[in-house]
Short mmCIF file of C-alpha atoms in Angstrom, two decimals:
data_model
loop_
_atom_site.label_atom_id
_atom_site.label_comp_id
_atom_site.label_asym_id
_atom_site.label_seq_id
_atom_site.Cartn_x
_atom_site.Cartn_y
_atom_site.Cartn_z
CA UNK A 1 -0.08 -0.29 -0.19
CA UNK A 2 2.34 2.71 0.61
CA UNK A 3 4.31 2.02 -2.83
CA UNK A 4 0.96 2.99 -4.19
CA UNK A 5 0.62 5.87 -2.19
CA UNK A 6 4.23 6.58 -3.17
CA UNK A 7 3.58 6.44 -7.05
CA UNK A 8 0.24 8.32 -6.91
CA UNK A 9 2.38 11.01 -5.02
CA UNK A 10 5.04 11.08 -7.74
CA UNK A 11 1.95 11.60 -11.06
CA UNK A 12 0.65 13.87 -8.67
CA UNK A 13 3.49 16.21 -8.76
CA UNK A 14 4.24 15.85 -12.65
CA UNK A 15 4.59 18.94 -14.22
CA UNK A 16 0.93 19.89 -16.04
CA UNK A 17 2.53 19.35 -19.37
CA UNK A 18 2.63 15.77 -18.74
CA UNK A 19 -0.85 15.11 -18.61
CA UNK A 20 -2.24 13.99 -22.29
CA UNK A 21 -5.28 13.86 -23.52
CA UNK A 22 -6.76 10.28 -23.25
CA UNK A 23 -8.03 10.56 -26.23
CA UNK A 24 -11.84 9.08 -27.83
CA UNK A 25 -13.05 5.90 -25.59
CA UNK A 26 -14.14 4.31 -28.87
CA UNK A 27 -11.20 5.00 -30.91
CA UNK A 28 -9.21 3.59 -27.75
CA UNK A 29 -11.15 0.09 -28.59
CA UNK A 30 -11.26 -0.44 -32.23
CA UNK A 31 -7.31 -0.38 -31.64
CA UNK A 32 -7.24 -2.10 -29.17
CA UNK A 33 -10.30 -5.00 -30.55
CA UNK A 34 -7.61 -5.50 -33.27
CA UNK A 35 -4.15 -6.02 -31.23
CA UNK A 36 -5.68 -8.33 -28.62
CA UNK A 37 -7.68 -11.23 -30.96
CA UNK A 38 -4.57 -11.12 -32.98
CA UNK A 39 -3.08 -12.01 -29.47
CA UNK A 40 -0.16 -8.81 -30.70
CA UNK A 41 2.16 -6.50 -28.22
CA UNK A 42 2.79 -2.69 -28.91
CA UNK A 43 5.04 -0.82 -27.19
CA UNK A 44 2.76 1.29 -26.72
CA UNK A 45 0.98 -0.54 -23.78
CA UNK A 46 3.65 -2.57 -23.10
CA UNK A 47 6.04 0.26 -22.13
CA UNK A 48 3.24 2.24 -20.93
CA UNK A 49 4.10 5.44 -24.02
CA UNK A 50 1.65 8.73 -22.31
CA UNK A 51 0.93 8.97 -25.91
CA UNK A 52 -0.83 5.88 -25.99
CA UNK A 53 -4.23 7.52 -26.33
CA UNK A 54 -3.77 9.85 -29.04
CA UNK A 55 -2.20 7.67 -31.47
CA UNK A 56 -5.20 5.26 -30.67
CA UNK A 57 -7.97 7.60 -31.73
CA UNK A 58 -5.73 8.27 -34.69
CA UNK A 59 -5.65 4.48 -35.58
CA UNK A 60 -1.66 4.52 -35.34
CA UNK A 61 0.09 2.12 -32.51
CA UNK A 62 3.56 0.53 -32.59
CA UNK A 63 3.85 -3.40 -33.20
CA UNK A 64 6.69 -4.82 -30.22
CA UNK A 65 7.74 -8.11 -31.73
CA UNK A 66 8.63 -10.67 -30.55
CA UNK A 67 6.57 -11.11 -27.57
CA UNK A 68 6.95 -8.73 -24.48
CA UNK A 69 9.70 -10.27 -22.96
CA UNK A 70 13.08 -8.31 -22.58
CA UNK A 71 16.07 -9.83 -22.32
CA UNK A 72 18.09 -6.99 -21.31
CA UNK A 73 17.44 -5.28 -17.68
CA UNK A 74 17.14 -1.08 -19.17
CA UNK A 75 16.39 0.61 -15.59
CA UNK A 76 13.96 2.54 -17.25
CA UNK A 77 12.02 0.37 -19.80
CA UNK A 78 8.47 -0.93 -18.34
CA UNK A 79 9.27 -3.89 -20.40
CA UNK A 80 9.06 -6.66 -19.00
CA UNK A 81 12.25 -8.45 -17.85
CA UNK A 82 14.09 -10.94 -15.49
CA UNK A 83 12.92 -14.07 -16.74
CA UNK A 84 12.32 -16.43 -20.34
CA UNK A 85 11.02 -14.57 -23.34
CA UNK A 86 8.92 -16.76 -25.02
CA UNK A 87 8.84 -18.55 -28.20
CA UNK A 88 8.07 -17.19 -31.20
CA UNK A 89 4.88 -16.86 -32.70
CA UNK A 90 5.19 -18.21 -36.37
CA UNK A 91 2.13 -16.40 -37.26
CA UNK A 92 2.93 -13.14 -35.61
CA UNK A 93 3.89 -11.29 -38.71
CA UNK A 94 0.68 -12.23 -40.71
CA UNK A 95 -0.78 -11.54 -37.62
CA UNK A 96 0.68 -8.44 -38.51
CA UNK A 97 -0.06 -7.87 -41.57
CA UNK A 98 -3.68 -7.61 -41.01
CA UNK A 99 -3.38 -5.16 -37.81
CA UNK A 100 -2.02 -3.24 -39.97
CA UNK A 101 -4.16 -3.70 -43.73
CA UNK A 102 -7.80 -3.21 -40.85
CA UNK A 103 -6.44 -0.16 -39.56
CA UNK A 104 -5.64 1.70 -42.95
CA UNK A 105 -2.35 2.10 -41.71
CA UNK A 106 0.10 3.98 -44.37
CA UNK A 107 3.31 4.65 -42.70
CA UNK A 108 3.50 1.05 -40.02
CA UNK A 109 6.76 0.35 -37.25
CA UNK A 110 8.02 -1.70 -35.92
CA UNK A 111 10.27 -2.61 -33.26
CA UNK A 112 10.92 -5.46 -30.72
CA UNK A 113 12.00 -6.50 -27.14
CA UNK A 114 15.98 -6.83 -27.55
CA UNK A 115 16.65 -11.12 -28.09
CA UNK A 116 19.67 -12.18 -27.74
CA UNK A 117 18.76 -15.92 -27.37
CA UNK A 118 17.80 -16.24 -30.77
CA UNK A 119 20.64 -17.27 -33.24
CA UNK A 120 20.55 -13.52 -35.38
CA UNK A 121 18.78 -11.21 -32.48
CA UNK A 122 15.17 -10.67 -34.36
CA UNK A 123 16.71 -10.09 -37.38
CA UNK A 124 15.22 -12.07 -40.47
CA UNK A 125 11.48 -11.63 -37.71
CA UNK A 126 11.50 -7.97 -38.88
CA UNK A 127 12.66 -8.86 -42.29
CA UNK A 128 9.85 -11.72 -42.33
CA UNK A 129 7.71 -8.83 -40.86
CA UNK A 130 7.91 -6.77 -43.72
CA UNK A 131 6.99 -9.03 -46.11
CA UNK A 132 3.98 -10.46 -44.74
CA UNK A 133 2.79 -6.30 -44.29
CA UNK A 134 3.89 -5.52 -47.96
CA UNK A 135 1.43 -8.32 -48.82
CA UNK A 136 -1.70 -7.36 -47.72
CA UNK A 137 -0.23 -3.27 -47.93
CA UNK A 138 1.93 -2.69 -50.04
CA UNK A 139 1.64 1.14 -50.31
CA UNK A 140 2.69 1.62 -46.88
CA UNK A 141 5.98 2.87 -45.26
CA UNK A 142 7.95 0.54 -43.24
CA UNK A 143 10.59 1.92 -39.86
CA UNK A 144 12.01 -0.39 -38.38
CA UNK A 145 13.09 0.37 -34.14
CA UNK A 146 15.64 -2.43 -33.45
CA UNK A 147 17.76 -3.37 -30.59
CA UNK A 148 21.66 -3.29 -31.31
CA UNK A 149 21.46 -6.78 -31.97
CA UNK A 150 24.83 -7.49 -30.10
CA UNK A 151 24.72 -10.79 -28.15
CA UNK A 152 26.00 -14.46 -28.73
CA UNK A 153 28.50 -16.75 -27.45
CA UNK A 154 30.84 -17.16 -30.90
CA UNK A 155 34.45 -16.84 -30.94
CA UNK A 156 37.94 -18.05 -27.15
CA UNK A 157 39.37 -15.14 -25.48
CA UNK A 158 37.97 -12.53 -25.36
CA UNK A 159 39.47 -10.48 -28.52
CA UNK A 160 38.54 -13.30 -30.28
CA UNK A 161 34.64 -12.81 -29.72
CA UNK A 162 35.12 -8.74 -29.53
CA UNK A 163 36.04 -8.95 -33.47
CA UNK A 164 33.43 -11.99 -33.86
CA UNK A 165 30.58 -9.70 -32.26
CA UNK A 166 31.45 -7.23 -34.27
CA UNK A 167 30.69 -9.10 -37.81
CA UNK A 168 27.41 -10.68 -36.11
CA UNK A 169 26.18 -7.19 -35.62
CA UNK A 170 27.01 -5.90 -38.96
CA UNK A 171 25.55 -9.53 -40.87
CA UNK A 172 22.83 -8.78 -38.46
CA UNK A 173 21.83 -5.09 -39.73
CA UNK A 174 21.90 -5.72 -43.00
CA UNK A 175 19.48 -8.36 -42.71
CA UNK A 176 17.62 -5.71 -41.82
CA UNK A 177 18.95 -3.14 -44.52
CA UNK A 178 18.00 -5.39 -47.54
CA UNK A 179 14.86 -5.31 -46.90
CA UNK A 180 14.70 -1.60 -47.53
CA UNK A 181 12.52 -0.11 -44.48
CA UNK A 182 11.64 3.56 -45.27
CA UNK A 183 13.54 4.62 -42.02
CA UNK A 184 15.86 2.87 -39.24
CA UNK A 185 15.88 3.74 -36.17
CA UNK A 186 17.52 2.88 -33.38
CA UNK A 187 18.00 4.68 -29.46
CA UNK A 188 20.93 5.68 -28.04
CA UNK A 189 18.30 6.99 -25.17
CA UNK A 190 20.67 9.20 -23.08
CA UNK A 191 23.96 10.71 -22.90
CA UNK A 192 26.82 8.83 -22.58
CA UNK A 193 28.11 9.63 -18.99
CA UNK A 194 24.24 7.55 -18.03
CA UNK A 195 25.05 4.55 -19.72
CA UNK A 196 25.54 2.39 -17.78
CA UNK A 197 23.04 3.33 -14.85
CA UNK A 198 20.41 3.65 -17.35
CA UNK A 199 20.69 1.24 -20.52
CA UNK A 200 22.52 -2.34 -18.40
CA UNK A 201 23.69 -5.03 -21.65
CA UNK A 202 23.98 -1.66 -23.87
CA UNK A 203 27.18 0.93 -24.92
CA UNK A 204 26.87 3.95 -26.54
CA UNK A 205 29.47 4.09 -29.09
CA UNK A 206 27.77 0.63 -30.17
CA UNK A 207 24.81 2.24 -29.99
CA UNK A 208 26.28 4.92 -33.10
CA UNK A 209 27.61 2.24 -34.50
CA UNK A 210 24.29 0.85 -35.55
CA UNK A 211 23.15 3.77 -36.89
CA UNK A 212 26.83 4.57 -38.90
CA UNK A 213 26.98 0.84 -40.12
CA UNK A 214 22.88 1.15 -41.39
CA UNK A 215 24.28 4.45 -43.47
CA UNK A 216 27.56 2.22 -44.71
CA UNK A 217 25.24 -0.23 -46.35
CA UNK A 218 22.38 2.28 -47.68
CA UNK A 219 22.96 5.54 -47.41
CA UNK A 220 19.73 6.02 -49.01
CA UNK A 221 18.07 4.95 -45.98
CA UNK A 222 16.65 7.61 -43.49
CA UNK A 223 18.32 6.88 -39.63
CA UNK A 224 16.75 8.25 -36.44
CA UNK A 225 17.89 8.15 -33.16
CA UNK A 226 15.95 9.25 -29.50
CA UNK A 227 17.11 10.48 -26.37
CA UNK A 228 15.20 10.22 -23.03
CA UNK A 229 16.08 13.75 -20.70
CA UNK A 230 15.42 13.63 -17.02
CA UNK A 231 18.12 11.09 -15.11
CA UNK A 232 20.29 13.80 -14.69
CA UNK A 233 22.26 15.07 -18.06
CA UNK A 234 23.05 18.69 -19.27
CA UNK A 235 22.25 20.40 -21.40
CA UNK A 236 26.22 20.13 -22.71
CA UNK A 237 25.73 16.22 -22.65
CA UNK A 238 23.00 16.47 -24.66
CA UNK A 239 24.84 19.10 -27.74
CA UNK A 240 27.27 16.56 -26.89
CA UNK A 241 24.94 13.56 -27.97
CA UNK A 242 23.54 15.14 -30.68
CA UNK A 243 26.40 16.00 -32.32
CA UNK A 244 28.20 12.75 -32.19
CA UNK A 245 24.58 10.70 -33.61
CA UNK A 246 25.46 13.96 -36.14
CA UNK A 247 28.71 12.51 -37.22
CA UNK A 248 28.02 9.14 -37.90
CA UNK A 249 25.39 10.72 -39.98
CA UNK A 250 21.99 10.04 -38.16
CA UNK A 251 18.76 11.75 -39.76
CA UNK A 252 16.24 12.02 -37.72
CA UNK A 253 16.18 12.76 -33.94
CA UNK A 254 13.56 12.13 -31.49
CA UNK A 255 13.86 13.85 -27.58
CA UNK A 256 10.98 13.21 -24.94
CA UNK A 257 10.87 13.58 -20.75
CA UNK A 258 12.07 10.02 -18.93
CA UNK A 259 8.61 9.73 -17.24
CA UNK A 260 9.00 6.83 -14.57
CA UNK A 261 6.60 3.74 -14.87
CA UNK A 262 6.81 2.42 -11.39
CA UNK A 263 9.26 2.81 -8.00
CA UNK A 264 11.19 -0.02 -9.32
CA UNK A 265 12.49 2.18 -11.95
CA UNK A 266 15.32 5.08 -11.62
CA UNK A 267 13.77 8.21 -10.19
CA UNK A 268 13.18 11.32 -12.39
CA UNK A 269 16.05 13.64 -12.12
CA UNK A 270 14.39 16.35 -13.79
CA UNK A 271 11.10 17.32 -15.48
CA UNK A 272 12.93 19.48 -18.33
CA UNK A 273 10.03 22.53 -19.48
CA UNK A 274 8.63 22.47 -22.77
CA UNK A 275 10.94 25.89 -23.89
CA UNK A 276 13.85 23.90 -22.29
CA UNK A 277 12.23 21.79 -24.82
CA UNK A 278 12.56 24.41 -27.49
CA UNK A 279 15.48 25.60 -27.40
CA UNK A 280 17.13 22.22 -28.11
CA UNK A 281 15.04 21.34 -31.12
CA UNK A 282 16.04 24.05 -32.45
CA UNK A 283 19.68 23.40 -31.85
CA UNK A 284 18.53 20.39 -33.36
CA UNK A 285 17.60 21.37 -36.43
CA UNK A 286 20.59 23.66 -36.97
CA UNK A 287 22.78 21.36 -36.46
CA UNK A 288 20.88 19.16 -39.48
CA UNK A 289 18.46 16.89 -38.73
CA UNK A 290 16.24 17.16 -41.07
CA UNK A 291 13.70 15.77 -38.63
CA UNK A 292 12.80 16.94 -34.91
CA UNK A 293 10.45 15.99 -32.97
CA UNK A 294 11.54 18.11 -28.90
CA UNK A 295 9.15 18.08 -25.84
CA UNK A 296 8.04 16.22 -23.23
CA UNK A 297 5.72 13.37 -23.65
CA UNK A 298 7.44 12.69 -26.95
CA UNK A 299 8.45 9.00 -27.93
CA UNK A 300 10.13 7.33 -30.09
CA UNK A 301 7.19 6.20 -32.98
CA UNK A 302 5.87 9.40 -32.07
CA UNK A 303 3.99 11.61 -35.64
CA UNK A 304 6.80 8.93 -37.61
CA UNK A 305 4.57 8.80 -40.52
CA UNK A 306 4.97 13.03 -40.87
CA UNK A 307 8.68 13.36 -42.58
CA UNK A 308 7.14 10.93 -45.15
#
């Protein structure tokens, strides 16, 4: 009971600009019905996205592939973790394609939990789902938001293991790039100095490498990344992170406020104001990002289709 009281107090103390519109219940129900009937998952629900009411009202959703259980343990994320992930549903690509068709989506975002247990980290699953969507809705544009595709047991010894994993990462990314997504997204999530406490199991340079490799493989594919502010970063560090993204050719960026999902997650260190987000967004545009979304309630897939 104490935890519930503490969490309620924390929610009530949030600034008024972090209270999103819920949207029409009837529109939300339509999307939820289509998703639940097919036993699909969305990051909208699993990640408790504050914009899910708005997006559902517009009959859009970001599909979470390969089950709701992640093999990583990031300290900011609401997605389930800490036990064995679900076996893959062989019909999931077809089910996602049906949902896309029924929702009449023109722009689809596919993401996933990290699946370090799978032989290819799930790269081929992205492709299978993209193929199924295109068979039913050929005109749909598909954005992918992938994990870093790092992991595995190849090699013996530290040096050989590192080389082998780097090569494996590149091959996995190439599988997805060859499927020609409309945009390739991979989030660095936070600034360099906070990667350890915030992104357990991930590395800053490794994530930058994902975006760099995509551009090396196909420079025509737009790349995208995002940061969640409020973990204790400074404005200087945020600007440095944006500069690092531009250095590897990242085209698009999202900046949003971290909101603590539960008392088991990292506490919020600062609520950045809308004016501060506007200022960072202006800096991002000056740096050359072609598509910038910066605001307290912005998330990785927020208005993703606006860039087409």
